[in-house]
Coordinates of C-alpha atoms in Angstrom, one line a residue:
M1 CA 130.9 64.6 95.0
T2 CA 134.7 64.5 95.4
R3 CA 135.3 68.0 96.1
R4 CA 136.1 69.2 99.7
L5 CA 134.0 72.1 100.5
R6 CA 133.7 74.3 103.8
W7 CA 130.6 74.8 105.9
K8 CA 131.2 77.5 108.8
I9 CA 128.5 78.4 111.4
E10 CA 128.7 81.5 113.9
I11 CA 125.9 82.6 116.2
E12 CA 126.5 86.3 116.6
R13 CA 125.4 88.8 119.2
G14 CA 125.7 92.7 118.8
G15 CA 127.9 92.1 115.6
G16 CA 130.4 89.6 117.0
A17 CA 130.8 85.9 116.8
V18 CA 130.3 84.1 120.1
P19 CA 131.7 80.6 119.6
G20 CA 130.6 77.8 121.9
K21 CA 127.6 79.8 123.0
K22 CA 124.1 79.0 122.9
T23 CA 124.9 75.6 121.6
G24 CA 121.4 74.4 121.8
Q25 CA 120.2 77.2 119.5
L26 CA 123.1 76.2 117.2
A27 CA 121.8 72.7 116.8
L28 CA 118.3 74.0 115.9
V29 CA 119.5 76.2 113.5
V30 CA 121.5 73.6 111.8
L31 CA 118.6 71.1 111.8
T32 CA 116.0 73.8 110.4
L33 CA 118.5 75.0 107.7
S34 CA 119.2 71.2 106.7
S35 CA 115.4 71.0 106.3
A36 CA 114.9 74.1 104.4
V37 CA 117.6 73.2 102.0
A38 CA 116.4 69.5 101.6
G39 CA 112.8 70.6 101.0
A40 CA 114.2 73.2 98.4
I41 CA 116.3 70.3 96.5
L42 CA 113.1 67.9 96.8
G43 CA 110.9 70.5 95.5
A44 CA 113.3 70.9 92.5
V45 CA 113.1 67.2 91.9
V46 CA 109.2 67.1 91.9
Q47 CA 109.0 69.9 89.7
N48 CA 111.5 68.3 87.2
E49 CA 114.0 70.7 87.5
I50 CA 116.7 68.3 87.8
T51 CA 117.2 66.4 84.8
G52 CA 119.8 63.6 83.8
P53 CA 120.7 60.6 85.9
R54 CA 123.9 62.4 86.7
R55 CA 122.2 65.4 88.2
L56 CA 119.7 63.1 90.2
E57 CA 122.7 61.2 91.7
D58 CA 124.4 64.4 92.8
M59 CA 121.2 65.7 94.5
A60 CA 120.6 62.1 96.0
V61 CA 124.0 62.3 97.6
M62 CA 123.3 66.0 98.6
L63 CA 120.1 65.1 100.6
L64 CA 122.1 62.3 102.4
C65 CA 124.7 64.8 103.6
L66 CA 122.2 67.2 104.7
T67 CA 120.5 64.6 106.7
V68 CA 123.9 63.5 108.3
I69 CA 124.6 67.1 108.9
G70 CA 121.3 67.6 110.9
L71 CA 121.8 64.6 113.0
A72 CA 125.5 65.4 113.6
A73 CA 124.7 68.9 114.7
A74 CA 122.6 67.7 117.5
V75 CA 125.4 65.7 118.8
V76 CA 128.2 68.2 118.0
A77 CA 126.4 71.0 119.5
M78 CA 126.4 69.5 122.9
S79 CA 130.5 69.4 123.0
R80 CA 132.6 72.2 124.4
S81 CA 134.6 72.8 121.2
T82 CA 131.3 73.1 119.2
Q83 CA 132.6 75.9 116.6
Q84 CA 135.6 74.0 115.7
S85 CA 133.9 70.5 115.6
V86 CA 131.3 72.1 113.2
E87 CA 134.0 73.7 111.0
D88 CA 135.8 70.4 110.9
L89 CA 132.9 68.2 110.3
F90 CA 130.7 70.4 107.6
Q91 CA 132.9 70.4 104.5
V92 CA 129.7 69.9 102.3
L93 CA 128.8 73.1 100.9
D94 CA 130.9 76.3 100.1
I95 CA 129.0 78.4 102.2
T96 CA 129.3 80.7 105.5
V97 CA 126.2 80.8 107.7
R98 CA 125.9 83.5 110.4
C99 CA 122.9 83.9 112.7
Q100 CA 121.3 86.6 114.8
M101 CA 118.3 85.9 117.2
L102 CA 115.5 88.5 116.9
K103 CA 115.7 89.0 120.6
D104 CA 119.4 90.1 120.4
V105 CA 118.5 92.4 117.2
N106 CA 115.9 94.4 119.0
E107 CA 118.8 95.2 121.4
Y108 CA 121.2 96.5 118.6
R109 CA 122.0 100.2 119.2
S110 CA 122.8 101.0 115.9
P111 CA 122.3 99.7 112.1
G112 CA 125.9 98.6 111.9
D113 CA 125.3 95.9 114.4
D114 CA 122.8 94.2 112.4
L115 CA 124.1 91.5 109.8
V116 CA 121.1 91.7 107.5
V117 CA 121.4 95.6 107.3
R118 CA 125.4 95.0 106.5
A119 CA 124.4 92.6 103.7
F120 CA 122.0 95.0 102.2
Q121 CA 124.6 97.8 102.2
E122 CA 126.7 95.6 100.5
A123 CA 124.2 94.9 97.5
Q124 CA 125.5 95.8 94.0
R125 CA 122.9 94.6 91.4
E126 CA 119.6 93.3 93.1
I127 CA 117.6 92.5 96.1
L128 CA 114.8 90.0 95.9
V129 CA 112.4 89.4 98.9
L130 CA 109.8 86.8 99.4
D131 CA 107.8 88.0 102.4
R132 CA 104.8 86.4 104.1
V133 CA 101.6 87.6 105.8
T134 CA 100.1 85.3 108.1
E135 CA 96.3 84.1 108.3
S136 CA 95.5 86.8 110.9
G137 CA 96.9 89.5 108.4
V138 CA 100.2 90.3 110.0
R139 CA 103.8 89.5 109.1
P140 CA 106.0 87.1 111.3
D141 CA 108.5 89.6 112.2
I142 CA 105.8 91.8 114.0
A143 CA 107.9 91.4 117.2
M144 CA 110.7 93.3 115.6
Q145 CA 111.3 96.7 117.2
S146 CA 109.8 99.3 114.6
N147 CA 113.2 101.3 114.5
V148 CA 115.2 98.0 113.6
M149 CA 112.5 97.3 110.9
A150 CA 113.3 100.7 109.6
W151 CA 117.0 100.0 109.5
H152 CA 116.2 97.1 107.3
L153 CA 113.9 98.6 105.0
D154 CA 115.6 101.9 104.7
A155 CA 118.9 100.2 103.8
I156 CA 117.3 98.7 100.9
L157 CA 115.7 101.9 99.5
D158 CA 119.2 103.6 100.0
R159 CA 120.8 101.0 97.7
V160 CA 118.1 101.5 95.1
E161 CA 118.8 105.4 95.3
K162 CA 122.4 105.3 95.4
A163 CA 123.5 102.3 93.4
G164 CA 120.5 101.9 91.2
I165 CA 119.7 98.4 92.2
R166 CA 116.8 96.2 91.2
Y167 CA 114.4 95.8 94.0
R168 CA 111.6 93.1 94.3
R169 CA 109.2 92.0 97.0
Y170 CA 106.7 89.5 96.8
C171 CA 104.4 89.2 99.7
Q172 CA 102.6 86.1 100.1
V173 CA 99.0 86.7 101.3
P174 CA 96.0 84.5 102.3
D175 CA 93.7 86.6 100.0
T176 CA 95.3 88.5 97.3
E177 CA 92.1 90.5 96.9
S178 CA 92.6 92.0 100.1
P179 CA 96.4 91.5 101.0
F180 CA 97.0 94.2 103.9
A181 CA 94.4 93.3 106.2
F182 CA 96.6 94.4 109.0
A183 CA 96.2 98.1 107.8
E184 CA 92.2 97.6 108.0
A185 CA 92.5 96.5 111.5
G186 CA 94.8 99.1 112.9
S187 CA 98.3 98.1 112.8
S188 CA 101.3 97.9 115.2
Q189 CA 104.2 100.3 114.9
S190 CA 106.3 97.7 113.1
E191 CA 103.6 97.1 110.7
S192 CA 102.9 100.9 110.0
T193 CA 106.7 101.0 109.4
F194 CA 106.0 98.3 106.7
A195 CA 103.0 100.0 105.3
R196 CA 105.3 103.3 104.8
H197 CA 107.8 101.1 102.9
C198 CA 105.2 99.5 100.7
V199 CA 103.8 103.1 99.7
R200 CA 107.5 104.3 99.1
M201 CA 108.2 101.3 96.8
C202 CA 105.2 102.2 94.5
E203 CA 106.1 105.9 94.5
M204 CA 109.5 105.0 93.4
H205 CA 108.3 102.8 91.0
S206 CA 106.2 105.7 89.4
A207 CA 109.3 107.8 89.4
G208 CA 111.0 105.2 87.1
R209 CA 112.9 103.1 89.6
D210 CA 113.4 99.5 89.1
V211 CA 111.3 98.7 92.1
S212 CA 108.4 96.4 92.1
L213 CA 105.8 95.1 94.7
R214 CA 103.7 92.1 94.3
V215 CA 101.1 90.1 96.1
T216 CA 100.9 86.5 95.5
P217 CA 99.3 83.3 97.2
T218 CA 100.9 81.9 100.1
S219 CA 103.0 78.8 98.7
F220 CA 106.0 78.4 100.9
P221 CA 106.4 78.6 104.7
Y222 CA 109.5 80.9 104.6
K223 CA 110.6 84.4 104.4
F224 CA 114.0 84.6 102.5
L225 CA 115.8 87.3 100.5
I226 CA 118.2 87.1 97.9
I227 CA 121.0 89.8 97.2
D228 CA 123.0 89.7 94.2
R229 CA 122.4 85.9 93.9
K230 CA 125.3 85.5 96.3
V231 CA 123.9 86.0 99.7
L232 CA 120.5 84.3 101.2
I233 CA 118.8 85.6 104.1
L234 CA 116.4 82.8 105.5
Q235 CA 114.2 83.8 108.4
L236 CA 113.5 80.9 110.7
Q237 CA 110.1 80.9 112.5
E238 CA 108.4 79.3 115.2
L239 CA 104.6 78.7 116.0
C240 CA 103.4 80.9 119.0
E241 CA 100.1 81.2 120.6
T242 CA 98.3 84.5 119.9
D243 CA 95.8 86.4 122.1
D244 CA 93.0 84.6 120.1
N245 CA 94.5 81.3 121.2
E246 CA 95.6 80.5 117.8
R247 CA 99.1 79.5 116.7
E248 CA 100.8 81.4 114.2
P249 CA 104.5 81.7 113.0
R250 CA 106.9 84.3 114.5
T251 CA 110.2 85.2 113.7
M252 CA 112.9 83.4 115.8
C253 CA 115.9 84.3 114.2
E254 CA 117.6 85.4 110.6
L255 CA 120.5 83.2 108.9
V256 CA 122.7 85.4 106.8
I257 CA 124.3 82.8 104.3
S258 CA 127.0 83.6 102.0
D259 CA 127.0 81.3 98.9
P260 CA 129.4 82.7 96.2
R261 CA 128.7 79.9 93.9
G262 CA 124.9 79.9 94.2
Q263 CA 124.6 76.0 95.0
L264 CA 122.0 76.9 97.6
I265 CA 120.7 79.9 96.4
Q266 CA 119.7 78.5 92.9
H267 CA 117.1 76.4 94.7
F268 CA 115.3 79.4 96.3
L269 CA 115.6 81.2 93.2
G270 CA 113.4 78.5 91.7
M271 CA 110.9 79.0 94.1
W272 CA 111.1 82.8 93.4
V273 CA 110.4 82.0 89.6
Q274 CA 107.8 79.9 90.5
L275 CA 105.7 82.7 92.2
E276 CA 106.8 84.9 89.5
G277 CA 104.8 82.9 86.9
H278 CA 101.7 82.2 89.2
H279 CA 98.6 83.3 87.6
R280 CA 97.2 85.1 90.7
T281 CA 100.4 87.1 91.4
R282 CA 99.8 90.6 90.6
S283 CA 101.7 93.9 90.8
L284 CA 100.9 97.1 92.7
D285 CA 101.5 100.5 92.0
A286 CA 100.8 104.1 93.6
R287 CA 97.2 104.0 91.9
S288 CA 96.1 100.7 93.4
A289 CA 93.3 100.3 95.9
E290 CA 95.6 98.7 98.3
M291 CA 98.0 102.0 98.2
T292 CA 95.1 104.1 98.8
M293 CA 94.1 102.1 101.8
L294 CA 97.8 102.1 103.3
R295 CA 98.2 106.0 102.7
S296 CA 94.8 106.4 104.4
S297 CA 96.0 104.4 107.4
L298 CA 99.0 106.1 107.6
G299 CA 97.2 109.5 107.8
R300 CA 98.7 110.7 104.5

């Protein structure tokens, strides 16, 4: 790899970059992102998606670079000139990474403050979502305020209606035969918002829109979204103790990654394709028993 490329990281609050702030969180973000990318590439190697000695050599170099990035970030993040140091050091991939912490997102006053909403509003062709339901039947971003979650979900449907984009959502679930346990046990406000979105997706599909909701077995410990195959939104999660003394993943922050060349996104897209072909992946529509249950839980 002889090309000199750039890597830029910003931690944002309220829609504006805050360089040199929350440096410990920045180190964690970079380390986690490095691990996620390395895992995606390693998975590609294992699945024989990378062919030829030259390609394999390139991937080996990239893995080494990612390891160096993760370790260096932990050191660089301790300096006062964090932002400039990171920009100078991380000339590995032609991507831009922005981060918003969930606790900050919950304090936003309008959709325009939210990086993810803004990314959805710019979608031109397609939005692919790999979602996740935990063992207890809830989604990791259950702590997101219901109005903020509505901003996210409504922004996607708005692009479907106004721009005619293609919208696919796969929900990774513990049991594909009973995918929405949260509706059966009584759901929180945010989960009710998501349930309404699922019902609306199936209604739009019935009306002829290019929209599809599918359930699939849990295969990857991620939630991610791909917009026009140029933007990746990766949700980072941490294990938290629940009221039942269990440890379950909960959303910590969201990374909005601009990758115009698709160097990183292609590996996440490979995960998507893998689930698309899984024999237990199935589509839901307005006549599905799951939709009947969701409508009932919403009093419709």
